[in-house]
Short mmCIF file of C-alpha atoms and ligand atoms in Angstrom, two decimals:
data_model
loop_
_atom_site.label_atom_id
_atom_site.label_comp_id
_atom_site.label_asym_id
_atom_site.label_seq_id
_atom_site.Cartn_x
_atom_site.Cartn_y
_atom_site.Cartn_z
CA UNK A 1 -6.81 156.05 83.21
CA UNK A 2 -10.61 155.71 83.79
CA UNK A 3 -12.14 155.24 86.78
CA UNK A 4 -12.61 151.27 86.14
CA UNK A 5 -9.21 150.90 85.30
CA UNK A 6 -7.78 152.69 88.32
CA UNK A 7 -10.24 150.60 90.64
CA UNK A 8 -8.89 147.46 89.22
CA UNK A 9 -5.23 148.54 89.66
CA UNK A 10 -5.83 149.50 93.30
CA UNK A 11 -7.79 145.79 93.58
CA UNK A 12 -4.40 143.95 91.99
CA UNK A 13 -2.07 146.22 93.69
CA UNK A 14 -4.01 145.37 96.90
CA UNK A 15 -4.40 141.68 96.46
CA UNK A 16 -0.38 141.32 95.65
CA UNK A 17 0.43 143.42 98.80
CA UNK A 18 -1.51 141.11 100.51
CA UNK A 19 -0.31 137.92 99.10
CA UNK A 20 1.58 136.16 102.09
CA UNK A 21 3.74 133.91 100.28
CA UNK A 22 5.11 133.33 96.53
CA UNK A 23 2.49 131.04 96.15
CA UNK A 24 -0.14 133.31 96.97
CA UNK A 25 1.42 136.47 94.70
CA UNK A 26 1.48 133.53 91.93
CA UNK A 27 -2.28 133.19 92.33
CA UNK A 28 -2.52 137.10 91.93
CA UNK A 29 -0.42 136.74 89.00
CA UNK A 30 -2.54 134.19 87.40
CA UNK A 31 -5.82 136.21 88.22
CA UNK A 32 -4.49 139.64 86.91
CA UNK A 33 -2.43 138.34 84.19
CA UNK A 34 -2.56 134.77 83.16
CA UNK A 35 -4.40 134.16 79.53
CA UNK A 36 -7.61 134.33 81.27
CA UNK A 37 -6.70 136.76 83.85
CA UNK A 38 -8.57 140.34 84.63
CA UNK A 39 -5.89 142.48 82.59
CA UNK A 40 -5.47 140.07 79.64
CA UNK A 41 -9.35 139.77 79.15
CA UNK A 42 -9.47 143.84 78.94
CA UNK A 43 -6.62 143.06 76.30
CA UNK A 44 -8.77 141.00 74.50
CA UNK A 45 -11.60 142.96 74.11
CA UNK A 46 -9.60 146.51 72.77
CA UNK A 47 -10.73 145.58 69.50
CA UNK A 48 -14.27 146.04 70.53
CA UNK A 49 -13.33 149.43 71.92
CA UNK A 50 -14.39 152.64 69.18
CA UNK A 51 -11.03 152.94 66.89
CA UNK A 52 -10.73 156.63 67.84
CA UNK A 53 -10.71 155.57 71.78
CA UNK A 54 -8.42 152.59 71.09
CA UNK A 55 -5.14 154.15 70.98
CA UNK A 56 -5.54 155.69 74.63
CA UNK A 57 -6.97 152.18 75.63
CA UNK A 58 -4.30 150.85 75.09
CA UNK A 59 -1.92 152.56 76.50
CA UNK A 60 -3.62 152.73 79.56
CA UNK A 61 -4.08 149.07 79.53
CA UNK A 62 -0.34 148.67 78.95
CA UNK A 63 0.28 151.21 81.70
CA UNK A 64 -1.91 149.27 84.06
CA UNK A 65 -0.32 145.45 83.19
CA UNK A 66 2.90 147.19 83.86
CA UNK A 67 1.63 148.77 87.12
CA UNK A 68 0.62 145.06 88.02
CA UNK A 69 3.64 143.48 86.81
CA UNK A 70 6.03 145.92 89.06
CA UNK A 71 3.77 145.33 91.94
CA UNK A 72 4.46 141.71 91.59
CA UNK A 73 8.17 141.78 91.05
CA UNK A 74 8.55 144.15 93.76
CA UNK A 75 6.27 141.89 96.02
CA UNK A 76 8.41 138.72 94.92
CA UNK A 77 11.53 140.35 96.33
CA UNK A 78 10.55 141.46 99.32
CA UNK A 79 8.96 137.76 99.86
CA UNK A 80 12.18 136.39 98.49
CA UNK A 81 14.35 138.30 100.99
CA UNK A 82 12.06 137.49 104.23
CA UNK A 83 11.82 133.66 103.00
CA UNK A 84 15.78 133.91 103.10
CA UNK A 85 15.96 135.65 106.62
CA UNK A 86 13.62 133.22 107.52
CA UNK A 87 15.95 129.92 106.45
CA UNK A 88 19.00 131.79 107.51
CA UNK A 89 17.49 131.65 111.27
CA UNK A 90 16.42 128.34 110.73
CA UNK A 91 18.81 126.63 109.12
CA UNK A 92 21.65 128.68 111.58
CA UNK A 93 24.59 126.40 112.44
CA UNK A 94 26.61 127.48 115.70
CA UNK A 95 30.40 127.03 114.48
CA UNK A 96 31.60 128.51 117.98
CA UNK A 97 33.25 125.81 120.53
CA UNK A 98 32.34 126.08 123.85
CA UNK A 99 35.00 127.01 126.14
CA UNK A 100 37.51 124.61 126.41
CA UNK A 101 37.25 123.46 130.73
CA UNK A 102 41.10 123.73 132.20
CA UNK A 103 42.18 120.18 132.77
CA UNK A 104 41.95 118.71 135.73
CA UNK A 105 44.51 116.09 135.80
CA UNK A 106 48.14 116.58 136.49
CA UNK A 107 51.58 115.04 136.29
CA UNK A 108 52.43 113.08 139.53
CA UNK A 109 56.06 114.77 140.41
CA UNK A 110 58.02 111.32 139.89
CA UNK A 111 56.58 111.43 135.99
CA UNK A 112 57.38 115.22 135.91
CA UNK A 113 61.12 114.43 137.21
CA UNK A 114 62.00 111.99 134.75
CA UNK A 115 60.79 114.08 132.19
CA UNK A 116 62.69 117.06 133.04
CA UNK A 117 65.86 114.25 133.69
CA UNK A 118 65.18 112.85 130.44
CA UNK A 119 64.94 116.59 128.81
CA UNK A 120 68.58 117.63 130.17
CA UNK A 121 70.18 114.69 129.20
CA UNK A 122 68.68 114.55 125.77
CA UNK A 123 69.75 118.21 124.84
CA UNK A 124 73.36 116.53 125.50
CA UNK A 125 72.76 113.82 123.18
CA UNK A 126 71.83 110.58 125.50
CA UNK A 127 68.72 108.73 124.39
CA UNK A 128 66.15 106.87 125.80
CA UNK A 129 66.40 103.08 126.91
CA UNK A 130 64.74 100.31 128.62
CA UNK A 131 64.60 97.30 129.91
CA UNK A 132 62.54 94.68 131.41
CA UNK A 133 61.38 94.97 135.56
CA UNK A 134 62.20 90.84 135.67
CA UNK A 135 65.77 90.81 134.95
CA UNK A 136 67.95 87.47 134.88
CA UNK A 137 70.30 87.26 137.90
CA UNK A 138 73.43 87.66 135.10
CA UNK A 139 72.55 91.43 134.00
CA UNK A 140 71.53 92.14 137.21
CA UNK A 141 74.47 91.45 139.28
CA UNK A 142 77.08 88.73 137.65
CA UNK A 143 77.71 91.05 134.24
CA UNK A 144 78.04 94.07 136.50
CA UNK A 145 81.51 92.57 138.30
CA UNK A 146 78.89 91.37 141.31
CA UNK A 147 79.82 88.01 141.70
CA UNK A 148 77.71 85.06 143.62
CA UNK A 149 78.85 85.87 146.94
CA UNK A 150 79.59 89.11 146.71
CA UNK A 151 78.43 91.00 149.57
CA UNK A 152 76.67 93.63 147.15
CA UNK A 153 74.11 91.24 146.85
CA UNK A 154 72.89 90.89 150.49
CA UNK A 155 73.22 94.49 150.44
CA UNK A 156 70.52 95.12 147.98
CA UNK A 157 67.72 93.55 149.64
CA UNK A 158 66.78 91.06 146.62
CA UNK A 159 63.34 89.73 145.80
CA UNK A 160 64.07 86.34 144.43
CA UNK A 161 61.27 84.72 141.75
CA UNK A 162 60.26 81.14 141.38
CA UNK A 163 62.77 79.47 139.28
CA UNK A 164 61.93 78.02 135.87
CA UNK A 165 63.74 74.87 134.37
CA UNK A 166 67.04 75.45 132.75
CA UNK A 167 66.89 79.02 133.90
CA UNK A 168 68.47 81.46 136.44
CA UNK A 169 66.13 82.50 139.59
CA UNK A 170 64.73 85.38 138.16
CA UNK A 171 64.99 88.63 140.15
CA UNK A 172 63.02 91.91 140.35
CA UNK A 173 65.48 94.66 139.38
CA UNK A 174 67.30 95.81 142.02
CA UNK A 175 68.43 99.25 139.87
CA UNK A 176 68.86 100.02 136.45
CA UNK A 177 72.21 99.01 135.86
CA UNK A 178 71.76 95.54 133.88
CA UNK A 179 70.43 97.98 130.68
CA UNK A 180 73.76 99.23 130.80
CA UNK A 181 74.41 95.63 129.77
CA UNK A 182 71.52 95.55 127.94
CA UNK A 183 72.49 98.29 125.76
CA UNK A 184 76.11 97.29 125.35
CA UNK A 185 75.23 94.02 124.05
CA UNK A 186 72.57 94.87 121.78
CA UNK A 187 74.22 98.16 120.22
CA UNK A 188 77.48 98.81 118.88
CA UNK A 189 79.71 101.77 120.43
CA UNK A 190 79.62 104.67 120.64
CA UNK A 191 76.41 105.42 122.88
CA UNK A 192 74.56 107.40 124.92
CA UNK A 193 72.01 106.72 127.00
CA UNK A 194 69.93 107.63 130.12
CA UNK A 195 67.56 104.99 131.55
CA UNK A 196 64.65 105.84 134.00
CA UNK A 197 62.84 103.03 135.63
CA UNK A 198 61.20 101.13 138.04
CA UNK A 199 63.36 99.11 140.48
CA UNK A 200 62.70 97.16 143.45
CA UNK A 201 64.50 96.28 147.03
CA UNK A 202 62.97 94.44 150.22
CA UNK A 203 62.75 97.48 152.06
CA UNK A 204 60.48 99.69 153.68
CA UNK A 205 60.18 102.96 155.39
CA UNK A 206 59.53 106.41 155.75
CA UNK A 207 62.84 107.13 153.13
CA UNK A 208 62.58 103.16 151.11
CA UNK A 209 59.56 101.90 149.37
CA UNK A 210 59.91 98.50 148.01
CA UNK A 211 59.23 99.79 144.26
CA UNK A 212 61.23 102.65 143.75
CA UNK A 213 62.59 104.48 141.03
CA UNK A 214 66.19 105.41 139.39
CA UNK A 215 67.39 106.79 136.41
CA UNK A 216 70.82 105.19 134.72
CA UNK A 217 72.99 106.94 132.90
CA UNK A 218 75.63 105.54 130.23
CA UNK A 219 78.54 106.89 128.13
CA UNK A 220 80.59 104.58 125.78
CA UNK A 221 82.92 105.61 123.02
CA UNK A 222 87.10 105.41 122.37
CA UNK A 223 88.51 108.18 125.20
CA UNK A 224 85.67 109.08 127.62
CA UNK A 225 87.59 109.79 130.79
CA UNK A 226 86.77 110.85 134.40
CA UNK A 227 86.92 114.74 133.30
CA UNK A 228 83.44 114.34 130.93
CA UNK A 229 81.99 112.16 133.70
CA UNK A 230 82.38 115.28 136.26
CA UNK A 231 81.33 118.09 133.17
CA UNK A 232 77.73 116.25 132.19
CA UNK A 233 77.12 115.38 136.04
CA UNK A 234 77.60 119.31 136.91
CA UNK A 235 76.11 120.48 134.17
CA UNK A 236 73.03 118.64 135.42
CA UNK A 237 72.86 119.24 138.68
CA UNK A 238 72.92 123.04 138.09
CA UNK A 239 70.13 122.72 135.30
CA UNK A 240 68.23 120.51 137.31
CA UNK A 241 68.19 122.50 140.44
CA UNK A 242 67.53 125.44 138.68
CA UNK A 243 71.41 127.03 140.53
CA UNK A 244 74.03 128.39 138.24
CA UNK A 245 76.74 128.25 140.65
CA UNK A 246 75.68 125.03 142.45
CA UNK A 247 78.69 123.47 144.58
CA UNK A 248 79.43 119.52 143.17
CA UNK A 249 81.89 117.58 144.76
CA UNK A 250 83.22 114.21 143.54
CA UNK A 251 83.74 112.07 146.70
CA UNK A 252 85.90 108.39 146.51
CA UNK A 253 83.52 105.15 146.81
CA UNK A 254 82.76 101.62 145.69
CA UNK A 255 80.75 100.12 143.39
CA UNK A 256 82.01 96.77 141.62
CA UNK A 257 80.70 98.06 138.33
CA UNK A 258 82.75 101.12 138.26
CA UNK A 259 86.67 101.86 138.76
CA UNK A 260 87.08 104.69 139.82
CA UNK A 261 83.95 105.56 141.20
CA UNK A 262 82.79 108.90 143.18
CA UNK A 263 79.54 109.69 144.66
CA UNK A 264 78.26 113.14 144.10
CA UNK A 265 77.38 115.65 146.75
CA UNK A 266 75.70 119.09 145.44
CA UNK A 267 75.91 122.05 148.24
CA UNK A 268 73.47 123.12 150.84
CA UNK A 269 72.25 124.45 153.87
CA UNK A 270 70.56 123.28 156.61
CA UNK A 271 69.87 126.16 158.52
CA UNK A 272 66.63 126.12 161.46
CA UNK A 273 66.33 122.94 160.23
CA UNK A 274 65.29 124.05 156.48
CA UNK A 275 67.02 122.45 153.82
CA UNK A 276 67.93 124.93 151.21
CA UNK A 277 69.54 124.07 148.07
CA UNK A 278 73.39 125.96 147.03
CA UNK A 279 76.06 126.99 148.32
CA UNK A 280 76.19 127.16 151.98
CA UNK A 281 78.77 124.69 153.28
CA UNK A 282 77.28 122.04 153.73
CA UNK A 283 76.39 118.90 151.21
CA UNK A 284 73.74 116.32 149.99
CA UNK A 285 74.57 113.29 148.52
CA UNK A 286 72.65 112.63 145.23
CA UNK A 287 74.13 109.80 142.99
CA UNK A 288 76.47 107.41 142.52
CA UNK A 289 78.74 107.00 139.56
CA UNK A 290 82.37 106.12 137.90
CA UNK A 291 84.33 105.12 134.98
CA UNK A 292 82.98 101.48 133.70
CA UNK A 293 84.41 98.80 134.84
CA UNK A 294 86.90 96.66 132.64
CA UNK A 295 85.34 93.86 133.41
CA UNK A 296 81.87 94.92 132.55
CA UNK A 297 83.08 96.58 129.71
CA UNK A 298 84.78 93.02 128.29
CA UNK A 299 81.27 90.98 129.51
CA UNK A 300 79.74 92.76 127.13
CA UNK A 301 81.90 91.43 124.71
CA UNK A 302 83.90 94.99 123.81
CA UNK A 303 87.64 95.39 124.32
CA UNK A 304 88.07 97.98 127.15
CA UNK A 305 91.28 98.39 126.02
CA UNK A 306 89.72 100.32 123.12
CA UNK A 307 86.39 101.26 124.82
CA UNK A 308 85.51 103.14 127.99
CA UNK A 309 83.22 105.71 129.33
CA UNK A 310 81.39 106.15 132.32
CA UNK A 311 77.75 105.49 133.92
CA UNK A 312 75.86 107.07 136.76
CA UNK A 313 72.54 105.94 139.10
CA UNK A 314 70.27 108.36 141.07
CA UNK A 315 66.80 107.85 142.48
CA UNK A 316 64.48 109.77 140.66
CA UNK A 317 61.91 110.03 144.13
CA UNK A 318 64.74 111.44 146.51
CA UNK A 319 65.92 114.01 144.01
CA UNK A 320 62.19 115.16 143.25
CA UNK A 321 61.54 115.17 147.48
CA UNK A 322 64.95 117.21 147.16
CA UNK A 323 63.65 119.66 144.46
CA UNK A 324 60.15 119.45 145.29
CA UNK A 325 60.17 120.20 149.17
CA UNK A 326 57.78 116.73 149.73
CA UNK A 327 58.72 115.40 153.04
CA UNK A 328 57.71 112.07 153.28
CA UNK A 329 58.78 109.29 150.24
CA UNK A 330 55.14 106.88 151.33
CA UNK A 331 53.09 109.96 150.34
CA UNK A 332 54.13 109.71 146.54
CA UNK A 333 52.52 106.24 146.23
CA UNK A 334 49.17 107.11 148.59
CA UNK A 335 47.16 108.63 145.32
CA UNK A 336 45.59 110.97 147.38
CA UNK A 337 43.85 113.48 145.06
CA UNK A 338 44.55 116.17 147.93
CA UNK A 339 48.61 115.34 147.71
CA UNK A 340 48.48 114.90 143.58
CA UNK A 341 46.66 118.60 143.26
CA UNK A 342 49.11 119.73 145.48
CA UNK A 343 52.24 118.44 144.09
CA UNK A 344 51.20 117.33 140.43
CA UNK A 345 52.21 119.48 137.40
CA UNK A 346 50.46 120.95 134.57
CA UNK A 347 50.89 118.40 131.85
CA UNK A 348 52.68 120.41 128.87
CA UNK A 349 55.53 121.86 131.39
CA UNK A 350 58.39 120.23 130.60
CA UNK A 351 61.49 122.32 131.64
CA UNK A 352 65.01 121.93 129.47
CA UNK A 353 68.61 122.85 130.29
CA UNK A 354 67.75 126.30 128.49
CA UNK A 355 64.78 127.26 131.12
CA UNK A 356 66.06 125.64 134.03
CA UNK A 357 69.78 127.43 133.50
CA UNK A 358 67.78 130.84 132.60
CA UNK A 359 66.25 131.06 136.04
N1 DAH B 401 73.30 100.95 140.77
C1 DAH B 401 73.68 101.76 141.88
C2 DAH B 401 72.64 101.60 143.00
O1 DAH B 401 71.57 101.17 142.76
C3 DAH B 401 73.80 103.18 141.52
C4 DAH B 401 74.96 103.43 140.60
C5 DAH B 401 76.19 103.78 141.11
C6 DAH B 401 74.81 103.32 139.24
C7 DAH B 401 77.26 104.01 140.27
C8 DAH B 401 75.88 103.54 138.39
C9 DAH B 401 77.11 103.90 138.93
O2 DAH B 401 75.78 103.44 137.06
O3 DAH B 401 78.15 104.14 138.09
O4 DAH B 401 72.91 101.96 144.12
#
């Protein structure tokens, strides 16, 4: 290649080495080989060129286009792959979360105990019922065998409500009973259910809050008898106290909706004045319970002849205090963030008979 040709070639090479950007190189391009560029015009004139130097011209010339033209695909890459890098940083989308914070709320115990209630009872096939907080006198007491003066009544420590025309003095629940009534009447037999709640009584101390909670438990169907009653109650004391060999004891008592009824004790011990759940000699009473009564059984329109079963109460915040170790009842209604992150529960634990019984 002559001297000329070799200068230009260094020139073109130069200029696309320097060329910044595609636009740039495509200037270069232009000038070296566009149809008026530097290496076309030399083109051009090879048929001024002496035949016997043309040949060799010409293939320098062709030589030195494709000199240019590698330089310029070469240059177009390596401008290609930085304008890439250069998009893929700026155009960079940051699919990582951030750490998800631990939660800061919990489950106040009383929610936490009726879920764990609600959890045993439901792995033995009771469901979930409700009813209303304002209950008419007649599923409160009357349908439940407690008549208008039956002492039962003063007993409970009623709130009364305003009365409306043509209707009974509405109350405030005094327990969960009336949804046994409830249920019965708006379900046919057999049935199953367990029935936490608010409930409310005139009364207040360091063990009685005026709204207070229960959970009500109901079995229906052609021959429930006593011995079921005592099997479901045991089995649930022992899963929910976490004690395989948990003492129960039946123990004779009243209540007008149930004959025969029996309060249940579970086992303890009470020694330096801790309170220690299991055997030990000594007992705890925890809820009340029985065979329906007849008579509630035929209010609900059903023929006890053909239909028993039984039904239980407890209050949900003495067996959580019970469970829990928390001393004083006032202290679950104070919403003191202190007592909550104390007491609460993580929100997904929700123990069954399985985990309770495996403990
Ligand atoms: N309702 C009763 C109360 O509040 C508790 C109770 C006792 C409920 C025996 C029952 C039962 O279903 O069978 O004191």
């Amino acid at each position: 290649m002559s001297d000329e040709l070799t200068a230009l070639r260094d020139e073109l090479e130069g200029a696309v080495l320097a060329a910044g950007s595609l636009e740039a190189l495509e200037d270069v391009r232009v000038r070296a080989l566009g149809r008026r560029g530097a290496v076309t015009e030399l083109m051009k004139s090879l048929g001024k060129v002496a035949p016997e130097e043309r040949r060799e011209r010409g293939q320098a010339l062709n030589r030195l286009k494709q000199a240019v033209s590698d330089a310029i695909d070469a240059r177009k890459a390596a401008l290609a792959d930085v304008e890439l890098e250069r998009r893929l940083a700026a155009e960079r989308i940051d699919i990582t979360l951030p750490v998800r914070p631990a939660p800061e709320g919990s489950l106040h115990p009383i929610s936490q105990t009726i879920d764990e209630i609600t959890q045993i009872f439901g792995e033995m096939g009771f469901r979930w019922a409700e009813g209303p907080d304002i209950e008419d006198d007649w599923y409160n007491f009357t349908a439940l065998n407690i008549p208008p003066e039956h002492p039962a009544r003063q007993e409970m420590d009623t709130f009364y409500l305003a009365a409306e025309e043509g209707r009974a003095r509405p109350v405030l629940r005094t327990h969960t009973s009336p949804v046994q009534i409830r249920t019965m009447l708006s379900e046919p037999p057999p049935l199953r259910v367990i029935v936490p709640g608010r409930t409310y009584r005139s009364d207040h101390d360091a063990t009685h809050s005026p709204m207070f909670h229960q959970v009500e438990g109901l079995a229906i169907g052609r021959s429930i008898h006593m011995g079921h009653l005592k099997g479901c109650l045991i089995a649930f004391c022992r899963a929910f106290f976490g004690v395989a060999d948990l003492p129960v004891r039946f123990r004779p008592s009243h209540f007008p909706f149930t004959e025969p009824s029996a309060e249940v004790d579970i086992g303890c011990t009470r020694e330096g004045g801790q309170l220690r759940i299991g055997a030990g000699g000594d007992w705890l009473e925890i809820l009340g319970s029985g065979m329906v009564h007849p008579k509630v059984i035929a209010n609900c329109g059903l023929d006890p002849e053909e239909w028993q079963g039984f039904a239980f109460g407890m209050g949900i915040e003495r067996i959580a205090m019970l469970k829990y170790g928390i001393p004083d009842l006032r202290t679950m209604y104070d919403s003191d963030l202190r007592w909550l992150r104390h007491y609460g529960f993580r929100p997904l634990d929700i123990p069954g008979l399985i985990a309770e019984a495996a403990e």
